[in-house]
Coordinates of C-alpha atoms in Angstrom, one line a residue:
M1 CA -9.6 35.6 -88.0
T2 CA -8.9 32.7 -85.6
R3 CA -11.9 31.5 -83.6
P4 CA -11.2 31.3 -79.9
T5 CA -11.1 27.8 -78.4
V6 CA -14.0 27.0 -76.2
S7 CA -13.6 24.5 -73.3
R8 CA -15.9 21.6 -73.0
T9 CA -16.6 22.3 -69.3
C10 CA -17.0 26.0 -69.6
G11 CA -17.4 28.6 -72.4
W12 CA -18.7 31.9 -73.2
F13 CA -22.1 31.3 -71.5
R14 CA -21.0 28.8 -68.8
R15 CA -19.3 29.6 -65.6
C16 CA -16.1 27.8 -65.0
P17 CA -16.0 25.9 -61.7
M18 CA -13.6 27.3 -59.1
P19 CA -10.6 25.1 -58.2
T20 CA -11.1 23.0 -55.1
A21 CA -8.7 23.6 -52.2
R22 CA -7.9 20.1 -51.2
W23 CA -4.9 20.6 -48.9
P24 CA -6.6 22.7 -46.2
I25 CA -9.4 20.1 -46.0
R26 CA -6.8 17.4 -45.5
R27 CA -5.0 19.4 -42.8
R28 CA -8.3 20.0 -40.9
A29 CA -9.1 16.2 -41.1
A30 CA -5.6 15.4 -39.8
G31 CA -6.0 17.8 -36.9
S32 CA -9.4 16.3 -36.0
T33 CA -7.9 12.8 -36.0
T34 CA -5.1 13.9 -33.7
I35 CA -7.5 15.5 -31.2
E36 CA -9.8 12.4 -31.2
F37 CA -6.8 10.1 -30.7
A38 CA -5.5 12.3 -27.8
L39 CA -8.9 12.3 -26.1
T40 CA -9.3 8.5 -26.6
A41 CA -5.8 7.8 -25.4
S42 CA -6.3 9.9 -22.3
V43 CA -9.4 8.0 -21.3
F44 CA -7.8 4.7 -22.0
F45 CA -4.6 5.3 -20.0
L46 CA -6.6 6.8 -17.1
F47 CA -8.7 3.6 -17.0
A48 CA -5.6 1.4 -17.3
F49 CA -3.7 3.2 -14.6
G50 CA -6.9 3.1 -12.4
L51 CA -7.0 -0.7 -12.8
L52 CA -3.3 -1.0 -11.9
E53 CA -3.8 1.2 -8.8
M54 CA -6.8 -0.7 -7.6
A55 CA -4.9 -4.0 -8.0
R56 CA -2.0 -2.5 -6.0
I57 CA -4.4 -1.3 -3.2
L58 CA -5.9 -4.8 -2.9
F59 CA -2.4 -6.4 -2.7
V60 CA -1.1 -4.0 -0.1
W61 CA -4.4 -4.3 1.9
N62 CA -4.4 -8.1 2.0
A63 CA -0.6 -8.4 2.5
A64 CA -0.7 -5.9 5.4
A65 CA -3.7 -7.5 7.1
D66 CA -2.2 -11.0 6.8
G67 CA 1.2 -9.8 8.0
I68 CA -0.2 -8.1 11.1
H69 CA -2.1 -11.3 12.2
R70 CA 0.9 -13.4 11.5
A71 CA 3.1 -11.1 13.5
A72 CA 0.7 -11.2 16.5
R73 CA 0.7 -15.0 16.5
Q74 CA 4.5 -15.2 16.1
M75 CA 5.2 -12.7 18.9
A76 CA 3.1 -14.7 21.3
V77 CA 5.9 -17.3 21.3
T78 CA 8.9 -15.0 20.8
D79 CA 11.1 -13.6 23.5
F80 CA 10.2 -9.9 23.8
T81 CA 13.6 -9.1 25.2
D82 CA 15.4 -10.4 22.0
A83 CA 15.5 -7.3 19.8
G84 CA 16.9 -9.3 16.9
A85 CA 14.1 -11.9 17.0
V86 CA 11.4 -9.2 17.4
N87 CA 12.8 -7.2 14.4
S88 CA 12.9 -10.4 12.3
V89 CA 9.3 -11.2 13.0
R90 CA 8.2 -7.6 12.1
A91 CA 10.2 -7.6 8.9
A92 CA 8.8 -11.0 7.8
A93 CA 5.3 -9.8 8.6
M94 CA 5.6 -7.0 6.0
L95 CA 7.5 -9.2 3.5
S96 CA 10.4 -6.8 3.7
N97 CA 13.4 -9.0 4.6
G98 CA 15.5 -5.9 5.5
G99 CA 13.9 -3.8 2.8
T100 CA 10.4 -2.6 2.1
M101 CA 7.2 -4.4 1.1
P102 CA 7.0 -5.0 -2.6
L103 CA 4.7 -2.3 -4.1
G104 CA 4.0 -1.2 -0.5
G105 CA 5.1 2.4 -0.9
G106 CA 7.9 2.2 1.8
I107 CA 6.1 0.0 4.3
N108 CA 8.5 -2.2 6.2
G109 CA 8.9 -3.9 9.5
T110 CA 9.1 -0.7 11.5
Y111 CA 5.5 -0.1 10.6
V112 CA 4.5 -3.1 12.8
L113 CA 3.7 -1.9 16.3
I114 CA 3.9 -4.7 18.9
E115 CA 2.3 -4.1 22.3
Y116 CA 1.9 -6.4 25.4
L117 CA -1.3 -6.2 27.4
D118 CA -2.5 -7.2 30.8
R119 CA -5.6 -9.2 31.6
N120 CA -7.7 -6.0 31.1
R121 CA -6.1 -5.5 27.7
A122 CA -4.3 -2.4 28.8
V123 CA -0.8 -1.7 27.7
I124 CA 1.8 -2.8 30.2
P125 CA 4.1 0.3 30.7
T126 CA 7.1 -1.6 32.1
L127 CA 7.7 -5.1 30.8
P128 CA 9.2 -7.9 32.9
P129 CA 13.0 -8.3 32.4
C130 CA 12.6 -11.7 30.8
P131 CA 10.0 -14.3 30.0
V132 CA 10.8 -16.2 33.2
Y133 CA 9.9 -13.1 35.3
N134 CA 6.6 -12.9 33.3
V135 CA 5.7 -16.4 34.4
R136 CA 6.5 -15.5 38.0
N137 CA 4.5 -12.2 37.8
C138 CA 1.5 -14.1 36.5
L139 CA 1.7 -16.6 39.3
D140 CA 2.3 -14.1 42.0
D141 CA -0.1 -11.3 40.9
S142 CA -2.0 -11.7 37.7
A143 CA -3.2 -8.1 37.9
G144 CA 0.4 -6.7 37.9
A145 CA 3.0 -6.8 35.2
C146 CA 1.7 -10.0 33.7
I147 CA 1.6 -10.2 30.0
R148 CA -1.7 -11.9 29.0
F149 CA -2.2 -10.7 25.4
V150 CA 0.0 -9.6 22.5
R151 CA -1.3 -7.0 20.1
A152 CA 0.0 -6.1 16.7
R153 CA -1.0 -3.1 14.6
L154 CA 0.0 -1.4 11.4
C155 CA 1.1 2.2 12.3
L156 CA 3.6 4.8 11.2
P157 CA 6.9 4.2 13.0
G158 CA 6.8 5.5 16.6
T159 CA 5.3 4.7 20.0
S160 CA 1.8 6.0 19.2
C161 CA -0.3 4.3 16.5
T162 CA -0.8 6.8 13.7
P163 CA -2.7 5.3 10.7
V164 CA -0.6 4.8 7.6
P165 CA -1.6 6.9 4.5
Y166 CA -1.6 5.0 1.2
Q167 CA 1.0 6.2 -1.2
P168 CA -0.3 5.8 -4.8
L169 CA 1.8 5.2 -7.8
F170 CA -0.3 7.4 -10.0
A171 CA -1.3 10.6 -8.2
A172 CA -3.5 11.6 -11.1
V173 CA -5.8 8.6 -10.3
I174 CA -5.7 8.7 -6.5
P175 CA -4.4 11.9 -4.8
D176 CA -1.9 11.5 -1.9
G177 CA -3.5 11.1 1.4
A178 CA -6.9 10.2 -0.1
I179 CA -6.8 6.7 1.4
T180 CA -5.7 5.7 4.9
L181 CA -4.9 2.0 5.6
P182 CA -6.6 0.5 8.6
T183 CA -4.4 -0.7 11.5
F184 CA -5.5 -4.3 11.0
E185 CA -5.4 -4.8 14.8
A186 CA -4.8 -8.3 15.9
T187 CA -4.8 -9.4 19.5
V188 CA -3.9 -13.0 20.6
P189 CA -3.4 -14.6 24.0
A190 CA 0.2 -14.7 25.1
A191 CA 1.8 -18.1 24.8
T192 CA 5.4 -19.0 25.9
L193 CA 6.8 -15.6 24.9
G194 CA 10.0 -17.4 24.3
Y195 CA 10.2 -19.2 27.6
R196 CA 11.3 -22.8 27.5
P197 CA 11.0 -24.7 30.8
G198 CA 14.2 -26.6 31.8
T199 CA 16.5 -24.4 29.8
A200 CA 19.1 -22.0 31.2
S201 CA 18.1 -18.3 31.2
A202 CA 20.3 -15.3 31.3
C203 CA 17.6 -13.5 33.4
P204 CA 18.3 -13.8 37.1

């Protein structure tokens, strides 16, 4: 009679160990790693996009503020009847050069509102026909249609000044309409307004 073979690890009176299921454990570990990576990546990209958006806000804010002040100073010496010159000043103020401000979300020269004010800083409803007439009006009646100040503001295109909403690149970081840009109002005394003494003028 042949004697049965007894294993070294288990026998008649020792319980054999159950086989270990390794693959399910590895799958669970891989799934946990994927979830952790997804959560970490979400936080990282949200933080990175937030930094980019904040940098863009600062750029648009500073560029628009500087451009509005520059437009006011330039329009104080520019002929207000020359539409080409006025549009050039407005476009240069917003760094657009016929297009839009870099990273500005569609802001261009049409967003620069130029207004001419009297001595009480009220908007003059009817402008003089040319800079020469403005000089005459100021000499004859300083309380009439006499341009004393030039004001520039950042507004939506139109006759009224509606504040410009900031358009974010990443709506997940900053929702649309959450931030409104100031008008960056700049008022300077009127200078020559394009008038050059001793030169011929087309205005009678």
